[in-house]
XYZ file of C-alpha atoms in Angstrom:
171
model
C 114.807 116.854 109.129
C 112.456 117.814 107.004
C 113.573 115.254 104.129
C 113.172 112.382 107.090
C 109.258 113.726 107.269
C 108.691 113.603 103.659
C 109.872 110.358 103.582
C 107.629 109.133 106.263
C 104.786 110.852 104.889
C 105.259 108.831 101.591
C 105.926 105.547 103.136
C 103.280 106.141 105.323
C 100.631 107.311 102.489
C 101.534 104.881 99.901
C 101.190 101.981 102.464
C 97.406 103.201 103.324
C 96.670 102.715 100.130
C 98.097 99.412 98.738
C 96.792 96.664 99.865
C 99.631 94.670 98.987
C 103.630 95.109 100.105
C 106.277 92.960 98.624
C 108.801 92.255 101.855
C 111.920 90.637 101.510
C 113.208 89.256 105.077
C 116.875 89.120 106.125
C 118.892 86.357 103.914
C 115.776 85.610 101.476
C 116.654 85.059 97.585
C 113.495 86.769 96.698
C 110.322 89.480 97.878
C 107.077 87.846 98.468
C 103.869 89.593 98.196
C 102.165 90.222 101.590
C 98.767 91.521 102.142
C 98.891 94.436 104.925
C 97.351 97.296 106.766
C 98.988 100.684 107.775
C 98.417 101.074 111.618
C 100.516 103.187 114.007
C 103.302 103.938 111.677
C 104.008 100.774 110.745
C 102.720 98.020 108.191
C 101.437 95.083 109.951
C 100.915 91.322 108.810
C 99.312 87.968 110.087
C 100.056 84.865 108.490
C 102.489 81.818 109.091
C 99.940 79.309 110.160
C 97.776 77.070 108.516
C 95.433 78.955 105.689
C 97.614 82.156 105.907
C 99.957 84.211 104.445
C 103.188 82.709 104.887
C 105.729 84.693 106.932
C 109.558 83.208 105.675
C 112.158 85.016 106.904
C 110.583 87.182 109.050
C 112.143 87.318 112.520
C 111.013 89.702 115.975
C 114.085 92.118 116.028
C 115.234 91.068 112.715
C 115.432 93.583 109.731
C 113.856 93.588 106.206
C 112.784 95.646 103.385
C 109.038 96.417 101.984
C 108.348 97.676 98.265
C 104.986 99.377 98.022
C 103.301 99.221 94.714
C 100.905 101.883 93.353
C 97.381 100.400 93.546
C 96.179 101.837 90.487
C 99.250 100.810 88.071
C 100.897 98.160 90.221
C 104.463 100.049 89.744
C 107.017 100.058 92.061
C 106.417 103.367 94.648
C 108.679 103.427 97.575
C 111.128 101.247 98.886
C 112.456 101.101 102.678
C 113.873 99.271 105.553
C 112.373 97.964 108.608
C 112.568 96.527 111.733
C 110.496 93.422 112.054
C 108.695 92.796 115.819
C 106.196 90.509 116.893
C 103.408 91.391 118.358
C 102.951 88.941 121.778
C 99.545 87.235 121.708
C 96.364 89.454 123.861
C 98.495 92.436 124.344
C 97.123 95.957 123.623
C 98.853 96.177 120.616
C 98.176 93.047 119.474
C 94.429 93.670 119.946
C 94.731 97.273 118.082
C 96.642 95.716 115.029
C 94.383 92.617 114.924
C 91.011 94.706 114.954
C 92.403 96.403 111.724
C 93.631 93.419 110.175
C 90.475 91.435 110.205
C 88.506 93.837 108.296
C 91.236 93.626 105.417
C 90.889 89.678 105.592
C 89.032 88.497 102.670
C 87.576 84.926 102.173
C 88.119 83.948 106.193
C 87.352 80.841 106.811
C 86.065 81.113 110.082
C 84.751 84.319 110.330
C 84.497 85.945 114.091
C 86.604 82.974 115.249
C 89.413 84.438 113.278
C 91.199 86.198 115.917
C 90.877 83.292 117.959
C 92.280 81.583 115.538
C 94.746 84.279 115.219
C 96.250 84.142 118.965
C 96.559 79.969 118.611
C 97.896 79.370 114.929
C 99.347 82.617 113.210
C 102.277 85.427 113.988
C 100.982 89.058 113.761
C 104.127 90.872 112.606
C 104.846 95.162 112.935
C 107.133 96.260 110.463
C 108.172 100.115 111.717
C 110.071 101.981 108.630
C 113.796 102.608 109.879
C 116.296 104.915 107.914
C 115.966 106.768 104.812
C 113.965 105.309 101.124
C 116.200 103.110 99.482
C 117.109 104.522 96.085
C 114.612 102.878 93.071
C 116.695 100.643 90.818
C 117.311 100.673 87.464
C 116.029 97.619 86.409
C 112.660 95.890 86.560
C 114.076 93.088 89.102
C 111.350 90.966 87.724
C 111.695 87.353 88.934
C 110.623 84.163 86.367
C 107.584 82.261 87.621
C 108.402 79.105 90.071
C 107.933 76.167 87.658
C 104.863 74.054 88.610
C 103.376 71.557 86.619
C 100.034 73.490 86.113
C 101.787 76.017 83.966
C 102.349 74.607 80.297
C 103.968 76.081 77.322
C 102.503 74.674 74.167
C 101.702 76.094 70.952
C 97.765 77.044 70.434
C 95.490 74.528 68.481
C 95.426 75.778 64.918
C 91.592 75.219 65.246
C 90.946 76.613 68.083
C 90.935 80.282 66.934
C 87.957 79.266 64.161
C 86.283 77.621 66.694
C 85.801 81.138 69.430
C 84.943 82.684 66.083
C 81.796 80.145 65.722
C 80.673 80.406 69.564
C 80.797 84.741 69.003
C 78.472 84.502 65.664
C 76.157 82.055 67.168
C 75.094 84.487 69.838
């Protein structure tokens, strides 16, 4: 019992203070970094409509797991299952989770309209830990970048170095 309350302390104290889970839903090939709050015991999310987070394989009763990162560091803290539930539109609970989730929402769009918003366009998901921390692993699990054609790979301009140099001396 009292290993079950350390672990919820820790989940529960390292999600306060990230601001950013990595969840990986049922069946996906790879964690995607959410931005969160802590509220009631559980982390919760909006996103999946248009100008939000998106919410892949994130089902109501389905299961998934959250990695918290330290906010200082960015390493890997805690890792642990959940249950995934979605909160229904104007409910009491939807209302609680949303008033804590808009002041974490940076760059809104539409300001007070956001919940609005919210209740027509987006899911607002509760993700309450279930079982014990998963064991850290011993590798770094670190993924290569999607390809995209704004990334290029291309040796730097053997002039380019003297020509910073110029632009620092003639300040």
């Amino acid at each position: 019992m009292t290993s079950e309350l350390l672990d919820r302390a820790l989940i529960e104290e390292a999600a306060k203070k990230s601001g950013l889970v990595w969840v990986r839903g049922a069946g996906a090939p790879a964690a995607r970094a959410l931005w969160h709050v802590w509220h009631e015991g559980a982390v919760c999310l909006v996103g999946g409509g248009p100008g939000e987070q998106p919410l892949e394989g994130l089902a109501d009763g389905g299961s998934a797991e959250v990695t918290v990162r330290s906010k200082d560091k960015g390493g890997r803290l805690v890792t642990f299952p959940v249950t995934v539930s979605e909160l229904a539109s104007g409910s009491p609970e939807w209302e609680a989770a949303v008033a804590e989730l808009k002041g974490k929402r940076l760059n809104a769009p539409d300001g007070e309209e956001m919940p609005a918003r919210w209740a027509r366009e987006c899911r607002v998901l509760r993700l309450a830990p279930t079982g014990s921390l998963a064991p850290l692993p011993a590798d770094s699990q670190a993924e290569p970048p999607v390809p995209t054609p704004a990334t290029t790979r291309r040796p730097t301009p053997a002039g380019l170095p003297k020509l910073l140099l110029r632009r620092r001396k003639a300040r």
